[in-house]
Amino acid sequence: MPSRQEISYFGAGPAPLPTSVVEAGAKAFVNFNDCGLGLGEISHRSPTANKILDDAKANLSALLDIPDNYEILFMQAGGSGGFSAVVQNLVSVWIERRRRRAEADAQAANPGAEKSQIDELVFQRLQKEVEEELKLDYLVTGSWSLKASQEASKLVGSKYVNVALDSRKANGGKFGTIPAEESWSLTPTKKEGGKGSAFVYFCDNETVDGVEFQQFPKSLEAQGQDAEDERLVVADMSSNFISRKVDVSKYAVIFGGAQKNIGVTGITIAIVRKDLLPPQTATPPPALLHRLNIGGLPGPVVFDYATIAKNNSLYNTLPIFNLWIAGQVMADLVAEFSTQKVSGQEAVANNKAQLIYGVLDKYPQVYQVVPDASVRSRMNICFRVNGGDDVKEKEFIAGAEKRLLQGLKGHRSVGGMRASNYNAVPLENVQKLVKYLEDFATGQ
């Protein structure tokens, strides 16, 4: 039976963890800090749990230089739950901002009117604005952003969802490129002569399709200080979290499941700008949302950012062991890279990705990288063997497993090969994969 050190695992998720964290976690699960209880047993409201939570927040803030005007939330339900949470929260923000404006206008135009009259005027205006102006913009560049847009359509109705980009249309019906921003059909902001959208969503790294945004889209940059001209940008970073430097201030919400780069399944991280939470922007009254009849609103309380923030991520039972694992991974990166912060890990990730792409490009007659070179993911390297020949790909997998190189099969929906190059994949394992790619291509 092979040891942990002999296995080189490239699975897309759940992904490998640093061995030091796994070993420490084994002890913590049995008896944490000699307290007589394991981390899966302690109360999520205990001082121990609160310290674990505070430490995790501090380390994530240090790694990403998260500004003070952002709240870090630890939730559950993975990235897929994040799809729903974004719709639930940011559509509510859109409605509440307009409700306040409508109320102020109604009061100014009708001094001395009773509250019930004002409420009715507000409702009528909101109903018209929802029907004519509510839009949710989605940039669909792979399987996960497609699922996110479909979830939004299911929750609020497809008429409110604007797929501003479907990259398959420029790539023969398949994902693998990101067309020029000039071709995107984003909902125009007020400055551009429109009304703006509730938010713009994109998936920063597509795990299934190997497509990664190389930088923040220029068309989503802030256009000024007026909130009516702002595009609230939402990014799903489930599979490239803490792998490169990010300017958090450009985003309204960043979210992602932990089981790729940060920890084990069961923790979802959301970084939310505080002005989208009470008291700056409260949640609209449930009765109003019911009357407006927007599907999915109000949604489950466990997805409500305001509730989770108010309760320091402890509204419901947070899996503290899972949180501790994520916190340890982040603490180790802080300790390893010090003042470099996440940029240090970015350099490592880039180097490993370049090694793998280098050997794949060296043998184009054997290996074909799926996405266009301009959008290649550093995290999920998708390729075909001999054009996707079934016999050759089975031969490739069999040879890899003999060398204890595991997790290389592509997602079941697209097939092919996929080498996931997450933070915890050590350089020496990448070098073993590169050697095998060389040997397979040359018949050795």
PDB file of C-alpha atoms in Angstrom, residues 12-143:
ATOM      1  CA  ALA A  12     -10.123  18.890  -8.903  1.00  0.00           C
ATOM      2  CA  GLY A  13     -11.899  18.728  -5.569  1.00  0.00           C
ATOM      3  CA  PRO A  14     -11.957  17.731  -2.874  1.00  0.00           C
ATOM      4  CA  ALA A  15      -8.347  18.644  -3.468  1.00  0.00           C
ATOM      5  CA  PRO A  16      -5.126  17.735  -1.667  1.00  0.00           C
ATOM      6  CA  LEU A  17      -4.254  19.409   1.597  1.00  0.00           C
ATOM      7  CA  PRO A  18      -0.778  20.173   2.945  1.00  0.00           C
ATOM      8  CA  THR A  19       0.424  17.056   4.747  1.00  0.00           C
ATOM      9  CA  SER A  20       1.374  19.083   7.812  1.00  0.00           C
ATOM     10  CA  VAL A  21      -2.226  20.317   8.101  1.00  0.00           C
ATOM     11  CA  VAL A  22      -3.637  16.812   7.654  1.00  0.00           C
ATOM     12  CA  GLU A  23      -1.378  15.439  10.383  1.00  0.00           C
ATOM     13  CA  ALA A  24      -2.195  18.279  12.775  1.00  0.00           C
ATOM     14  CA  GLY A  25      -5.876  17.870  11.922  1.00  0.00           C
ATOM     15  CA  ALA A  26      -5.778  14.182  12.827  1.00  0.00           C
ATOM     16  CA  LYS A  27      -4.613  15.102  16.325  1.00  0.00           C
ATOM     17  CA  ALA A  28      -7.040  18.009  16.625  1.00  0.00           C
ATOM     18  CA  PHE A  29      -9.956  15.789  15.661  1.00  0.00           C
ATOM     19  CA  VAL A  30      -9.173  13.446  18.551  1.00  0.00           C
ATOM     20  CA  ASN A  31      -7.987  15.821  21.272  1.00  0.00           C
ATOM     21  CA  PHE A  32      -7.596  19.504  20.500  1.00  0.00           C
ATOM     22  CA  ASN A  33      -4.881  21.214  22.515  1.00  0.00           C
ATOM     23  CA  ASP A  34      -5.169  18.532  25.223  1.00  0.00           C
ATOM     24  CA  CYS A  35      -8.659  19.698  26.190  1.00  0.00           C
ATOM     25  CA  GLY A  36     -10.026  16.143  26.087  1.00  0.00           C
ATOM     26  CA  LEU A  37     -12.376  16.830  23.168  1.00  0.00           C
ATOM     27  CA  GLY A  38     -11.903  16.795  19.426  1.00  0.00           C
ATOM     28  CA  LEU A  39     -12.653  19.799  17.228  1.00  0.00           C
ATOM     29  CA  GLY A  40     -15.699  18.043  15.820  1.00  0.00           C
ATOM     30  CA  GLU A  41     -17.183  17.967  19.322  1.00  0.00           C
ATOM     31  CA  ILE A  42     -16.652  21.411  20.823  1.00  0.00           C
ATOM     32  CA  SER A  43     -19.415  24.014  20.879  1.00  0.00           C
ATOM     33  CA  HIS A  44     -19.415  26.457  17.995  1.00  0.00           C
ATOM     34  CA  ARG A  45     -20.176  29.166  20.572  1.00  0.00           C
ATOM     35  CA  SER A  46     -17.247  28.337  22.861  1.00  0.00           C
ATOM     36  CA  PRO A  47     -14.255  30.673  23.390  1.00  0.00           C
ATOM     37  CA  THR A  48     -12.123  28.115  21.517  1.00  0.00           C
ATOM     38  CA  ALA A  49     -14.388  28.251  18.483  1.00  0.00           C
ATOM     39  CA  ASN A  50     -14.485  32.046  18.553  1.00  0.00           C
ATOM     40  CA  LYS A  51     -10.688  32.212  18.572  1.00  0.00           C
ATOM     41  CA  ILE A  52     -10.503  29.828  15.605  1.00  0.00           C
ATOM     42  CA  LEU A  53     -12.989  32.055  13.777  1.00  0.00           C
ATOM     43  CA  ASP A  54     -11.121  35.256  14.616  1.00  0.00           C
ATOM     44  CA  ASP A  55      -7.764  33.761  13.602  1.00  0.00           C
ATOM     45  CA  ALA A  56      -9.139  32.569  10.265  1.00  0.00           C
ATOM     46  CA  LYS A  57     -10.526  36.027   9.514  1.00  0.00           C
ATOM     47  CA  ALA A  58      -7.245  37.683  10.469  1.00  0.00           C
ATOM     48  CA  ASN A  59      -5.165  35.376   8.288  1.00  0.00           C
ATOM     49  CA  LEU A  60      -7.429  35.726   5.262  1.00  0.00           C
ATOM     50  CA  SER A  61      -7.396  39.518   5.701  1.00  0.00           C
ATOM     51  CA  ALA A  62      -3.617  39.475   5.896  1.00  0.00           C
ATOM     52  CA  LEU A  63      -3.197  37.309   2.803  1.00  0.00           C
ATOM     53  CA  LEU A  64      -5.531  39.318   0.576  1.00  0.00           C
ATOM     54  CA  ASP A  65      -5.177  42.778   2.164  1.00  0.00           C
ATOM     55  CA  ILE A  66      -8.938  42.882   2.677  1.00  0.00           C
ATOM     56  CA  PRO A  67     -10.025  46.481   3.388  1.00  0.00           C
ATOM     57  CA  ASP A  68     -11.758  47.350   6.659  1.00  0.00           C
ATOM     58  CA  ASN A  69     -15.033  48.066   4.870  1.00  0.00           C
ATOM     59  CA  TYR A  70     -15.510  44.372   4.071  1.00  0.00           C
ATOM     60  CA  GLU A  71     -17.029  41.623   6.187  1.00  0.00           C
ATOM     61  CA  ILE A  72     -15.708  38.047   6.079  1.00  0.00           C
ATOM     62  CA  LEU A  73     -18.449  35.460   6.446  1.00  0.00           C
ATOM     63  CA  PHE A  74     -18.083  31.713   6.901  1.00  0.00           C
ATOM     64  CA  MET A  75     -21.136  29.909   5.569  1.00  0.00           C
ATOM     65  CA  GLN A  76     -22.110  26.515   4.177  1.00  0.00           C
ATOM     66  CA  ALA A  77     -23.556  24.921   1.007  1.00  0.00           C
ATOM     67  CA  GLY A  78     -20.462  25.397  -1.165  1.00  0.00           C
ATOM     68  CA  GLY A  79     -20.138  27.458  -4.308  1.00  0.00           C
ATOM     69  CA  SER A  80     -23.513  26.203  -5.547  1.00  0.00           C
ATOM     70  CA  GLY A  81     -25.144  27.615  -2.427  1.00  0.00           C
ATOM     71  CA  GLY A  82     -23.278  30.820  -3.179  1.00  0.00           C
ATOM     72  CA  PHE A  83     -25.122  31.063  -6.508  1.00  0.00           C
ATOM     73  CA  SER A  84     -28.415  31.310  -4.632  1.00  0.00           C
ATOM     74  CA  ALA A  85     -27.093  33.537  -1.838  1.00  0.00           C
ATOM     75  CA  VAL A  86     -25.869  36.167  -4.301  1.00  0.00           C
ATOM     76  CA  VAL A  87     -29.263  36.413  -5.975  1.00  0.00           C
ATOM     77  CA  GLN A  88     -31.119  36.476  -2.665  1.00  0.00           C
ATOM     78  CA  ASN A  89     -28.962  39.198  -1.145  1.00  0.00           C
ATOM     79  CA  LEU A  90     -28.122  41.501  -4.026  1.00  0.00           C
ATOM     80  CA  VAL A  91     -31.576  41.552  -5.583  1.00  0.00           C
ATOM     81  CA  SER A  92     -32.806  42.492  -2.098  1.00  0.00           C
ATOM     82  CA  VAL A  93     -30.224  45.295  -2.003  1.00  0.00           C
ATOM     83  CA  TRP A  94     -31.423  46.507  -5.417  1.00  0.00           C
ATOM     84  CA  ILE A  95     -35.027  46.558  -4.209  1.00  0.00           C
ATOM     85  CA  GLU A  96     -34.244  48.209  -0.883  1.00  0.00           C
ATOM     86  CA  ARG A  97     -32.250  51.030  -2.471  1.00  0.00           C
ATOM     87  CA  ARG A  98     -35.139  51.754  -4.808  1.00  0.00           C
ATOM     88  CA  ARG A  99     -37.682  51.406  -2.008  1.00  0.00           C
ATOM     89  CA  ARG A 100     -35.900  54.120  -0.035  1.00  0.00           C
ATOM     90  CA  ARG A 101     -35.777  56.455  -3.028  1.00  0.00           C
ATOM     91  CA  ALA A 102     -39.413  55.783  -3.841  1.00  0.00           C
ATOM     92  CA  GLU A 103     -40.434  56.428  -0.237  1.00  0.00           C
ATOM     93  CA  ALA A 104     -38.510  59.713  -0.075  1.00  0.00           C
ATOM     94  CA  ASP A 105     -40.039  60.872  -3.372  1.00  0.00           C
ATOM     95  CA  ALA A 106     -43.554  59.862  -2.312  1.00  0.00           C
ATOM     96  CA  GLN A 107     -43.256  61.717   1.000  1.00  0.00           C
ATOM     97  CA  ALA A 108     -41.920  64.828  -0.704  1.00  0.00           C
ATOM     98  CA  ALA A 109     -44.718  64.798  -3.290  1.00  0.00           C
ATOM     99  CA  ASN A 110     -47.451  63.993  -0.781  1.00  0.00           C
ATOM    100  CA  PRO A 111     -46.799  65.889   2.471  1.00  0.00           C
ATOM    101  CA  GLY A 112     -49.162  64.875   5.240  1.00  0.00           C
ATOM    102  CA  ALA A 113     -50.229  61.634   3.538  1.00  0.00           C
ATOM    103  CA  GLU A 114     -50.899  58.640   5.741  1.00  0.00           C
ATOM    104  CA  LYS A 115     -48.335  55.873   5.912  1.00  0.00           C
ATOM    105  CA  SER A 116     -50.655  53.410   4.157  1.00  0.00           C
ATOM    106  CA  GLN A 117     -50.969  55.817   1.201  1.00  0.00           C
ATOM    107  CA  ILE A 118     -47.191  56.267   1.008  1.00  0.00           C
ATOM    108  CA  ASP A 119     -46.678  52.522   1.199  1.00  0.00           C
ATOM    109  CA  GLU A 120     -49.086  51.953  -1.680  1.00  0.00           C
ATOM    110  CA  LEU A 121     -47.380  54.570  -3.858  1.00  0.00           C
ATOM    111  CA  VAL A 122     -44.018  53.008  -3.075  1.00  0.00           C
ATOM    112  CA  PHE A 123     -45.293  49.542  -3.949  1.00  0.00           C
ATOM    113  CA  GLN A 124     -46.736  50.655  -7.270  1.00  0.00           C
ATOM    114  CA  ARG A 125     -43.481  52.322  -8.259  1.00  0.00           C
ATOM    115  CA  LEU A 126     -41.378  49.364  -7.169  1.00  0.00           C
ATOM    116  CA  GLN A 127     -43.591  46.927  -9.011  1.00  0.00           C
ATOM    117  CA  LYS A 128     -43.118  48.921 -12.218  1.00  0.00           C
ATOM    118  CA  GLU A 129     -39.339  49.220 -11.702  1.00  0.00           C
ATOM    119  CA  VAL A 130     -38.963  45.501 -11.036  1.00  0.00           C
ATOM    120  CA  GLU A 131     -40.922  44.664 -14.151  1.00  0.00           C
ATOM    121  CA  GLU A 132     -39.078  47.104 -16.412  1.00  0.00           C
ATOM    122  CA  GLU A 133     -35.595  47.514 -14.933  1.00  0.00           C
ATOM    123  CA  LEU A 134     -34.457  44.532 -12.839  1.00  0.00           C
ATOM    124  CA  LYS A 135     -31.563  42.742 -14.531  1.00  0.00           C
ATOM    125  CA  LEU A 136     -28.892  40.340 -13.319  1.00  0.00           C
ATOM    126  CA  ASP A 137     -25.846  40.234 -15.609  1.00  0.00           C
ATOM    127  CA  TYR A 138     -23.940  36.968 -16.047  1.00  0.00           C
ATOM    128  CA  LEU A 139     -20.683  36.353 -17.883  1.00  0.00           C
ATOM    129  CA  VAL A 140     -20.895  32.697 -18.880  1.00  0.00           C
ATOM    130  CA  THR A 141     -17.415  31.356 -19.591  1.00  0.00           C
ATOM    131  CA  GLY A 142     -17.731  27.761 -18.407  1.00  0.00           C
ATOM    132  CA  SER A 143     -19.836  25.124 -16.731  1.00  0.00           C
TER     133      SER A 143
END
